[in-house]
Amino acid sequence: MSRVLLIADHDGKTLNTGIARTVACARQLGNVHVAVFHAPDADAACAAAAKLDGVSRVLSVSHEANGTPLAAVLAPQIARLAAAHEGGYDYVLAPSTTFGKDVLPRVAALLGVPQVSDLMEVIDARTFKRPIYAGNVITTVKVPEGIPVLATVRIASFQAVGEAGEAPIVAAQAEAELPGHSRYLGLAESGGSDRPDLQSAPRVVAGGRGVGSKENFEIVFKLADKIGAAVGASRAAVDAGYVPNDMQVGQTGKIIAPDLYIAVGISGAIQHMTGIKDAGCIVAINKDGDAPIFEAADFGLVGDLFTLLPELEKALDA
Ligand SMILES: Cc1cc2nc3c(=O)[nH]c(=O)nc-3n(C[C@H](O)[C@H](O)[C@H](O)COP(=O)(O)OP(=O)(O)OC[C@H]3O[C@@H](n4cnc5c(N)ncnc54)[C@H](O)[C@@H]3O)c2cc1C
């Protein structure tokens, strides 16, 4: 049976929810090992990975250098593990999160193999579907025989597996020469909050340029808090400085698939829509009845968002 190495995205304690979705893809390809790179005494993420259905083993790679997820430092260790552990792996997967998109191309370069980016469907062992042209076209790609398949997995395209597993957690070595040219200095504040994670939340409220200012964005946060939703934004809202960049939804932002997406003051440019292609129900609130977002929306409210959002909140209270 083929061997799949899945690289865990985690923050030292919590496993990124995209891993359960990546496992759903990985288990179609073979026997799944999840590698968790972490600092010594910080292996809670291993226990979470061990519970996922379809994971047969968790490889715990503990190293002083792994306290912060620095791609330059992790990539040589991943390449080493992928090539050498028990004879090597046929597949190396990571979720298409910021972490996965950062680290996997470096692993591909070190192994000297091509990468499939944003894998969204497995056709057979070496044939996959992935989006191109901002998600307007789905292309079928075939990885040549004789090399490992490296892929980032589009998490919005897979349903998360359950948590009934009991995989053994084993210590693994990934000795590699670590580069000295990149060092972790600190993490800039990005306005993180206690709200649900944008990439995994079942409900998302997003604001666009129509919201008008950073201060006005409070109205979007308020509605989101009322319904327990994550908050997203269009690139125009991010570029205007209303909200931080990690809230951007779309082609150059986050690809998400919530059950409910409420777009507030967003026109519906194709680069934005590609980020919500797999959303369940789309609700658009826009004062321009001809805005393209209404073509994709399941429900549309035409009107001023500053009138409609408070009315919506009142209706939710009733
Ligand atoms: C290479 C490339 C990559 C890109 N990647 C992304 C991406 O990842 N994500 C993304 O979002 N965009 C992306 N863009 C930008 C994209 O093309 C659009 O410019 C952007 O999505 C527009 O954002 P918006 O809808 O907020 O703004 P606008 O297009 O300006 O729309 C604002 C909307 O708000 C409405 N409005 C204004 N005031 C009110 C009010 N009071 N009440 C109700 N409605 C109101 C207006 O009618 C309008 O429809 C990308 C562009 C390029 C070229």
Short mmCIF file of C-alpha atoms and ligand atoms in Angstrom, two decimals:
data_model
loop_
_atom_site.label_atom_id
_atom_site.label_comp_id
_atom_site.label_asym_id
_atom_site.label_seq_id
_atom_site.Cartn_x
_atom_site.Cartn_y
_atom_site.Cartn_z
CA MET A 1 0.00 0.00 0.00
CA SER A 2 1.24 3.53 -0.80
CA ARG A 3 2.63 5.58 2.06
CA VAL A 4 1.41 9.11 2.67
CA LEU A 5 3.20 11.66 4.85
CA LEU A 6 0.94 14.51 5.93
CA ILE A 7 2.62 17.54 7.46
CA ALA A 8 0.60 18.92 10.38
CA ASP A 9 -0.17 22.63 10.62
CA HIS A 10 -0.49 23.55 14.30
CA ASP A 11 0.28 26.34 16.75
CA GLY A 12 2.10 24.23 19.33
CA LYS A 13 -1.11 23.19 21.09
CA THR A 14 -3.97 23.06 18.64
CA LEU A 15 -4.08 21.24 15.33
CA ASN A 16 -5.31 23.39 12.44
CA THR A 17 -8.82 22.21 11.57
CA GLY A 18 -7.72 21.90 7.95
CA ILE A 19 -5.73 18.78 8.89
CA ALA A 20 -8.91 16.71 9.35
CA ARG A 21 -9.91 17.74 5.82
CA THR A 22 -6.45 16.97 4.43
CA VAL A 23 -6.65 13.50 6.01
CA ALA A 24 -9.87 12.95 4.01
CA CYS A 25 -7.84 13.46 0.85
CA ALA A 26 -4.77 11.57 2.09
CA ARG A 27 -6.63 8.38 3.02
CA GLN A 28 -7.77 8.02 -0.60
CA LEU A 29 -4.10 7.65 -1.51
CA GLY A 30 -2.72 5.16 1.00
CA ASN A 31 -1.58 4.56 4.54
CA VAL A 32 -1.50 7.95 6.31
CA HIS A 33 1.24 9.04 8.71
CA VAL A 34 0.91 12.54 10.17
CA ALA A 35 4.20 14.28 10.98
CA VAL A 36 4.02 16.83 13.77
CA PHE A 37 7.13 19.03 14.02
CA HIS A 38 7.21 20.67 17.43
CA ALA A 39 9.41 22.01 20.20
CA PRO A 40 10.30 19.64 23.08
CA ASP A 41 7.46 19.28 25.60
CA ALA A 42 4.88 20.77 23.28
CA ASP A 43 3.23 17.80 21.66
CA ALA A 44 -0.49 18.33 22.34
CA ALA A 45 -1.01 18.53 18.58
CA CYS A 46 0.24 14.92 18.29
CA ALA A 47 -2.60 13.67 20.49
CA ALA A 48 -5.15 15.57 18.36
CA ALA A 49 -3.68 14.12 15.15
CA ALA A 50 -3.79 10.58 16.61
CA LYS A 51 -7.57 10.84 17.01
CA LEU A 52 -8.31 11.53 13.35
CA ASP A 53 -10.02 8.72 11.42
CA GLY A 54 -7.73 7.24 8.81
CA VAL A 55 -4.42 8.18 10.46
CA SER A 56 -2.38 5.02 11.08
CA ARG A 57 0.59 6.64 12.84
CA VAL A 58 1.69 10.01 14.19
CA LEU A 59 5.36 10.87 13.85
CA SER A 60 6.41 13.22 16.61
CA VAL A 61 9.46 15.22 15.55
CA SER A 62 10.73 17.16 18.53
CA HIS A 63 13.53 19.71 18.07
CA GLU A 64 14.51 23.01 19.72
CA ALA A 65 14.36 24.67 16.30
CA ASN A 66 10.73 23.67 15.74
CA GLY A 67 9.18 26.00 18.29
CA THR A 68 8.16 28.39 15.52
CA PRO A 69 6.93 27.22 12.14
CA LEU A 70 9.73 28.66 10.03
CA ALA A 71 9.52 27.17 6.52
CA ALA A 72 13.26 27.47 5.89
CA VAL A 73 13.97 25.41 9.01
CA LEU A 74 11.19 22.85 8.64
CA ALA A 75 11.65 22.09 4.94
CA PRO A 76 15.03 20.27 5.21
CA GLN A 77 13.63 18.15 8.07
CA ILE A 78 10.48 17.31 6.11
CA ALA A 79 12.52 16.45 3.01
CA ARG A 80 14.70 14.18 5.11
CA LEU A 81 11.74 12.43 6.74
CA ALA A 82 9.94 12.08 3.41
CA ALA A 83 12.94 10.54 1.68
CA ALA A 84 14.47 8.45 4.44
CA HIS A 85 11.91 7.35 7.04
CA GLU A 86 11.38 3.59 6.66
CA GLY A 87 12.36 3.74 3.00
CA GLY A 88 10.55 6.93 2.07
CA TYR A 89 7.03 8.09 1.24
CA ASP A 90 5.07 7.97 -2.01
CA TYR A 91 3.11 11.14 -1.14
CA VAL A 92 3.88 14.24 0.90
CA LEU A 93 0.83 16.40 1.59
CA ALA A 94 0.18 19.64 3.44
CA PRO A 95 -3.02 21.68 3.67
CA SER A 96 -3.31 24.77 1.45
CA THR A 97 -3.12 26.97 4.52
CA THR A 98 -0.59 29.79 4.83
CA PHE A 99 1.69 27.26 6.55
CA GLY A 100 1.38 24.61 3.83
CA LYS A 101 1.74 27.06 0.97
CA ASP A 102 4.87 28.42 2.63
CA VAL A 103 6.66 25.19 3.46
CA LEU A 104 5.81 22.65 0.76
CA PRO A 105 7.40 24.40 -2.27
CA ARG A 106 10.70 24.39 -0.36
CA VAL A 107 10.34 20.65 0.29
CA ALA A 108 9.61 20.10 -3.42
CA ALA A 109 12.72 22.06 -4.36
CA LEU A 110 14.89 20.09 -1.92
CA LEU A 111 13.55 16.78 -3.25
CA GLY A 112 13.83 18.00 -6.86
CA VAL A 113 10.22 17.11 -7.74
CA PRO A 114 7.24 19.16 -9.02
CA GLN A 115 4.39 20.17 -6.71
CA VAL A 116 0.64 19.88 -7.31
CA SER A 117 -0.87 23.02 -5.78
CA ASP A 118 -4.41 23.18 -4.42
CA LEU A 119 -5.28 19.55 -5.15
CA MET A 120 -9.09 19.39 -5.09
CA GLU A 121 -9.90 15.89 -6.32
CA VAL A 122 -8.12 12.55 -6.56
CA ILE A 123 -8.82 10.81 -9.88
CA ASP A 124 -6.29 8.01 -9.42
CA ALA A 125 -2.93 7.48 -7.73
CA ARG A 126 -1.14 10.00 -9.95
CA THR A 127 -3.96 12.02 -11.50
CA PHE A 128 -5.57 14.98 -9.75
CA LYS A 129 -7.82 17.96 -10.33
CA ARG A 130 -6.76 21.47 -9.35
CA PRO A 131 -8.07 24.96 -10.12
CA ILE A 132 -6.32 27.44 -12.38
CA TYR A 133 -7.20 30.96 -13.62
CA ALA A 134 -8.66 32.09 -10.31
CA GLY A 135 -10.76 28.95 -10.07
CA ASN A 136 -12.48 29.57 -13.41
CA VAL A 137 -10.99 26.45 -14.93
CA ILE A 138 -10.39 23.08 -13.31
CA THR A 139 -7.42 21.32 -14.83
CA THR A 140 -6.46 17.64 -14.61
CA VAL A 141 -2.78 17.04 -13.90
CA LYS A 142 -0.75 13.83 -13.97
CA VAL A 143 2.41 13.40 -11.91
CA PRO A 144 5.12 11.38 -13.74
CA GLU A 145 5.86 7.87 -12.48
CA GLY A 146 8.91 7.19 -10.37
CA ILE A 147 8.87 10.27 -8.14
CA PRO A 148 7.00 11.08 -4.93
CA VAL A 149 3.83 13.15 -5.31
CA LEU A 150 3.99 16.44 -3.41
CA ALA A 151 0.76 18.38 -3.04
CA THR A 152 -0.94 21.11 -1.09
CA VAL A 153 -4.58 20.15 -0.54
CA ARG A 154 -7.42 22.60 -1.02
CA ILE A 155 -9.16 22.07 2.31
CA ALA A 156 -12.45 23.59 1.14
CA SER A 157 -12.83 20.64 -1.28
CA PHE A 158 -12.82 17.88 1.37
CA GLN A 159 -15.12 17.08 4.29
CA ALA A 160 -13.28 16.72 7.60
CA VAL A 161 -12.82 13.15 8.89
CA GLY A 162 -14.14 12.28 12.35
CA GLU A 163 -12.23 11.80 15.57
CA ALA A 164 -12.68 8.12 16.38
CA GLY A 165 -9.06 7.11 15.63
CA GLU A 166 -6.39 5.88 18.05
CA ALA A 167 -3.17 6.00 16.07
CA PRO A 168 0.09 5.33 17.93
CA ILE A 169 2.38 8.32 18.45
CA VAL A 170 6.02 7.47 17.79
CA ALA A 171 9.12 9.62 18.08
CA ALA A 172 10.78 10.15 14.71
CA GLN A 173 14.16 11.56 13.71
CA ALA A 174 14.52 14.04 10.88
CA GLU A 175 18.18 14.98 11.23
CA ALA A 176 19.06 17.61 8.65
CA GLU A 177 21.42 20.52 8.34
CA LEU A 178 19.35 23.53 9.34
CA PRO A 179 19.96 26.86 7.59
CA GLY A 180 21.26 29.83 9.56
CA HIS A 181 20.09 32.47 7.09
CA SER A 182 16.55 32.63 8.50
CA ARG A 183 15.82 33.25 12.16
CA TYR A 184 12.59 33.81 13.98
CA LEU A 185 12.48 37.30 15.49
CA GLY A 186 8.86 37.82 16.43
CA LEU A 187 5.29 37.76 15.23
CA ALA A 188 3.61 41.03 14.23
CA GLU A 189 0.16 41.52 15.74
CA SER A 190 -2.45 40.80 13.10
CA GLY A 191 -5.51 41.72 15.08
CA GLY A 192 -6.23 38.11 16.00
CA SER A 193 -9.35 37.55 18.06
CA ASP A 194 -11.41 34.93 19.82
CA ARG A 195 -13.72 34.67 16.85
CA PRO A 196 -13.90 31.37 14.94
CA ASP A 197 -11.13 30.61 12.47
CA LEU A 198 -11.95 32.02 9.03
CA GLN A 199 -10.86 28.94 7.10
CA SER A 200 -12.93 26.46 9.07
CA ALA A 201 -15.89 28.45 10.42
CA PRO A 202 -19.33 27.24 9.30
CA ARG A 203 -20.53 30.87 9.18
CA VAL A 204 -18.65 33.86 7.81
CA VAL A 205 -19.65 37.52 7.55
CA ALA A 206 -17.38 39.50 5.22
CA GLY A 207 -17.16 43.21 4.55
CA GLY A 208 -16.00 45.04 1.45
CA ARG A 209 -15.12 48.53 0.32
CA GLY A 210 -18.76 49.48 0.77
CA VAL A 211 -18.28 49.33 4.55
CA GLY A 212 -16.28 52.52 4.14
CA SER A 213 -13.76 52.62 6.99
CA LYS A 214 -11.97 50.73 9.75
CA GLU A 215 -14.37 52.22 12.32
CA ASN A 216 -17.43 51.27 10.26
CA PHE A 217 -16.22 47.65 10.17
CA GLU A 218 -17.48 47.37 13.74
CA ILE A 219 -20.96 46.83 12.24
CA VAL A 220 -19.67 43.69 10.46
CA PHE A 221 -17.98 42.38 13.64
CA LYS A 222 -21.21 42.98 15.56
CA LEU A 223 -23.33 40.89 13.20
CA ALA A 224 -20.66 38.18 13.13
CA ASP A 225 -20.58 37.99 16.93
CA LYS A 226 -24.35 37.76 17.04
CA ILE A 227 -24.37 34.63 14.89
CA GLY A 228 -21.03 33.17 16.05
CA ALA A 229 -19.39 33.75 12.69
CA ALA A 230 -15.81 34.38 11.56
CA VAL A 231 -15.11 37.69 9.83
CA GLY A 232 -13.64 38.03 6.34
CA ALA A 233 -13.04 40.87 3.94
CA SER A 234 -12.52 41.69 0.29
CA ARG A 235 -9.09 42.69 -0.93
CA ALA A 236 -10.33 46.26 -1.45
CA ALA A 237 -11.23 46.45 2.25
CA VAL A 238 -7.84 45.03 3.21
CA ASP A 239 -5.94 47.34 0.85
CA ALA A 240 -7.84 50.32 2.27
CA GLY A 241 -6.61 49.32 5.75
CA TYR A 242 -10.05 48.54 7.21
CA VAL A 243 -8.89 45.11 8.44
CA PRO A 244 -5.67 43.03 8.44
CA ASN A 245 -4.53 41.04 5.44
CA ASP A 246 -5.13 37.63 7.07
CA MET A 247 -8.87 38.31 6.77
CA GLN A 248 -8.81 38.52 2.98
CA VAL A 249 -11.03 36.04 1.14
CA GLY A 250 -10.37 35.20 -2.49
CA GLN A 251 -7.87 34.23 -5.11
CA THR A 252 -4.96 35.87 -3.32
CA GLY A 253 -6.52 35.45 0.11
CA LYS A 254 -8.17 32.53 1.84
CA ILE A 255 -10.26 29.91 0.04
CA ILE A 256 -13.17 29.05 2.31
CA ALA A 257 -16.26 26.86 2.23
CA PRO A 258 -18.61 27.92 5.05
CA ASP A 259 -22.23 26.76 5.17
CA LEU A 260 -23.30 30.42 5.27
CA TYR A 261 -21.45 33.39 3.73
CA ILE A 262 -22.83 36.89 4.20
CA ALA A 263 -21.16 39.42 1.89
CA VAL A 264 -21.66 43.00 3.05
CA GLY A 265 -20.81 45.86 0.66
CA ILE A 266 -18.89 43.51 -1.64
CA SER A 267 -19.41 43.81 -5.41
CA GLY A 268 -18.55 40.18 -6.26
CA ALA A 269 -15.42 40.51 -8.42
CA ILE A 270 -14.30 37.17 -9.82
CA GLN A 271 -11.13 37.20 -7.71
CA HIS A 272 -13.29 37.45 -4.60
CA MET A 273 -15.83 34.85 -5.70
CA THR A 274 -13.14 32.26 -6.32
CA GLY A 275 -12.57 32.22 -2.55
CA ILE A 276 -16.18 31.24 -1.81
CA LYS A 277 -16.92 28.93 -4.74
CA ASP A 278 -17.74 26.07 -2.37
CA ALA A 279 -19.79 28.09 0.13
CA GLY A 280 -23.20 26.57 0.95
CA CYS A 281 -25.55 29.55 1.11
CA ILE A 282 -24.46 33.01 -0.07
CA VAL A 283 -26.29 36.09 1.19
CA ALA A 284 -25.43 39.44 -0.44
CA ILE A 285 -26.15 42.85 1.04
CA ASN A 286 -25.46 45.63 -1.44
CA LYS A 287 -27.08 48.93 -2.36
CA ASP A 288 -26.49 48.31 -6.07
CA GLY A 289 -29.09 45.84 -7.35
CA ASP A 290 -26.89 45.20 -10.42
CA ALA A 291 -23.81 44.19 -8.42
CA PRO A 292 -22.39 40.90 -9.81
CA ILE A 293 -22.55 39.28 -6.36
CA PHE A 294 -26.32 38.93 -6.78
CA GLU A 295 -25.74 36.49 -9.67
CA ALA A 296 -24.10 34.05 -7.25
CA ALA A 297 -26.17 34.87 -4.16
CA ASP A 298 -28.89 32.55 -2.87
CA PHE A 299 -30.46 35.49 -1.01
CA GLY A 300 -29.98 39.16 -1.78
CA LEU A 301 -30.86 42.28 0.16
CA VAL A 302 -30.68 45.45 -1.94
CA GLY A 303 -30.15 48.49 0.24
CA ASP A 304 -27.82 50.47 2.44
CA LEU A 305 -25.83 48.18 4.70
CA PHE A 306 -25.94 50.70 7.53
CA THR A 307 -29.74 50.38 7.55
CA LEU A 308 -29.99 46.68 6.73
CA LEU A 309 -27.46 45.27 9.21
CA PRO A 310 -29.09 46.81 12.32
CA GLU A 311 -32.49 45.62 11.00
CA LEU A 312 -31.11 42.13 10.50
CA GLU A 313 -29.73 42.12 14.04
CA LYS A 314 -33.08 43.24 15.40
CA ALA A 315 -34.80 40.45 13.47
CA LEU A 316 -32.32 37.94 14.92
CA ASP A 317 -33.15 39.17 18.43
CA ALA A 318 -36.88 38.78 17.87
C1 LIG B 1 -4.52 39.45 -9.30
C2 LIG B 1 -5.68 39.92 -8.47
C3 LIG B 1 -5.99 39.22 -7.33
C4 LIG B 1 -7.06 39.64 -6.51
N1 LIG B 1 -7.37 38.91 -5.40
C5 LIG B 1 -8.45 39.26 -4.67
C6 LIG B 1 -8.86 38.52 -3.52
O1 LIG B 1 -8.22 37.55 -3.11
N2 LIG B 1 -9.97 38.90 -2.86
C7 LIG B 1 -10.74 39.97 -3.25
O2 LIG B 1 -11.75 40.26 -2.57
N3 LIG B 1 -10.37 40.70 -4.31
C8 LIG B 1 -9.24 40.39 -5.02
N4 LIG B 1 -8.87 41.17 -6.06
C9 LIG B 1 -9.57 42.46 -6.24
C10 LIG B 1 -10.89 42.36 -6.96
O3 LIG B 1 -10.68 42.45 -8.35
C11 LIG B 1 -11.81 43.54 -6.54
O4 LIG B 1 -11.14 44.76 -6.76
C12 LIG B 1 -12.24 43.50 -5.09
O5 LIG B 1 -12.74 42.22 -4.77
C13 LIG B 1 -13.33 44.54 -4.85
O6 LIG B 1 -13.65 44.56 -3.50
P1 LIG B 1 -15.07 45.10 -3.03
O7 LIG B 1 -16.13 44.28 -3.62
O8 LIG B 1 -15.01 45.25 -1.56
O9 LIG B 1 -15.06 46.58 -3.60
P2 LIG B 1 -15.90 47.23 -4.76
O10 LIG B 1 -15.77 46.47 -6.02
O11 LIG B 1 -15.53 48.67 -4.77
O12 LIG B 1 -17.40 47.07 -4.28
C14 LIG B 1 -17.94 47.73 -3.19
C15 LIG B 1 -19.43 47.40 -3.18
O13 LIG B 1 -20.02 47.99 -2.04
C16 LIG B 1 -21.29 48.45 -2.39
N5 LIG B 1 -21.64 49.51 -1.42
C17 LIG B 1 -21.05 50.73 -1.25
N6 LIG B 1 -21.61 51.39 -0.22
C18 LIG B 1 -22.61 50.58 0.27
C19 LIG B 1 -23.56 50.71 1.31
N7 LIG B 1 -23.60 51.79 2.08
N8 LIG B 1 -24.41 49.69 1.50
C20 LIG B 1 -24.39 48.57 0.73
N9 LIG B 1 -23.50 48.41 -0.27
C21 LIG B 1 -22.63 49.40 -0.51
C22 LIG B 1 -21.14 48.97 -3.82
O14 LIG B 1 -22.40 48.98 -4.49
C23 LIG B 1 -20.17 47.95 -4.41
O15 LIG B 1 -20.86 46.89 -5.03
C24 LIG B 1 -7.81 40.78 -6.87
C25 LIG B 1 -7.48 41.48 -8.04
C26 LIG B 1 -6.42 41.06 -8.82
C27 LIG B 1 -6.10 41.83 -10.07
#
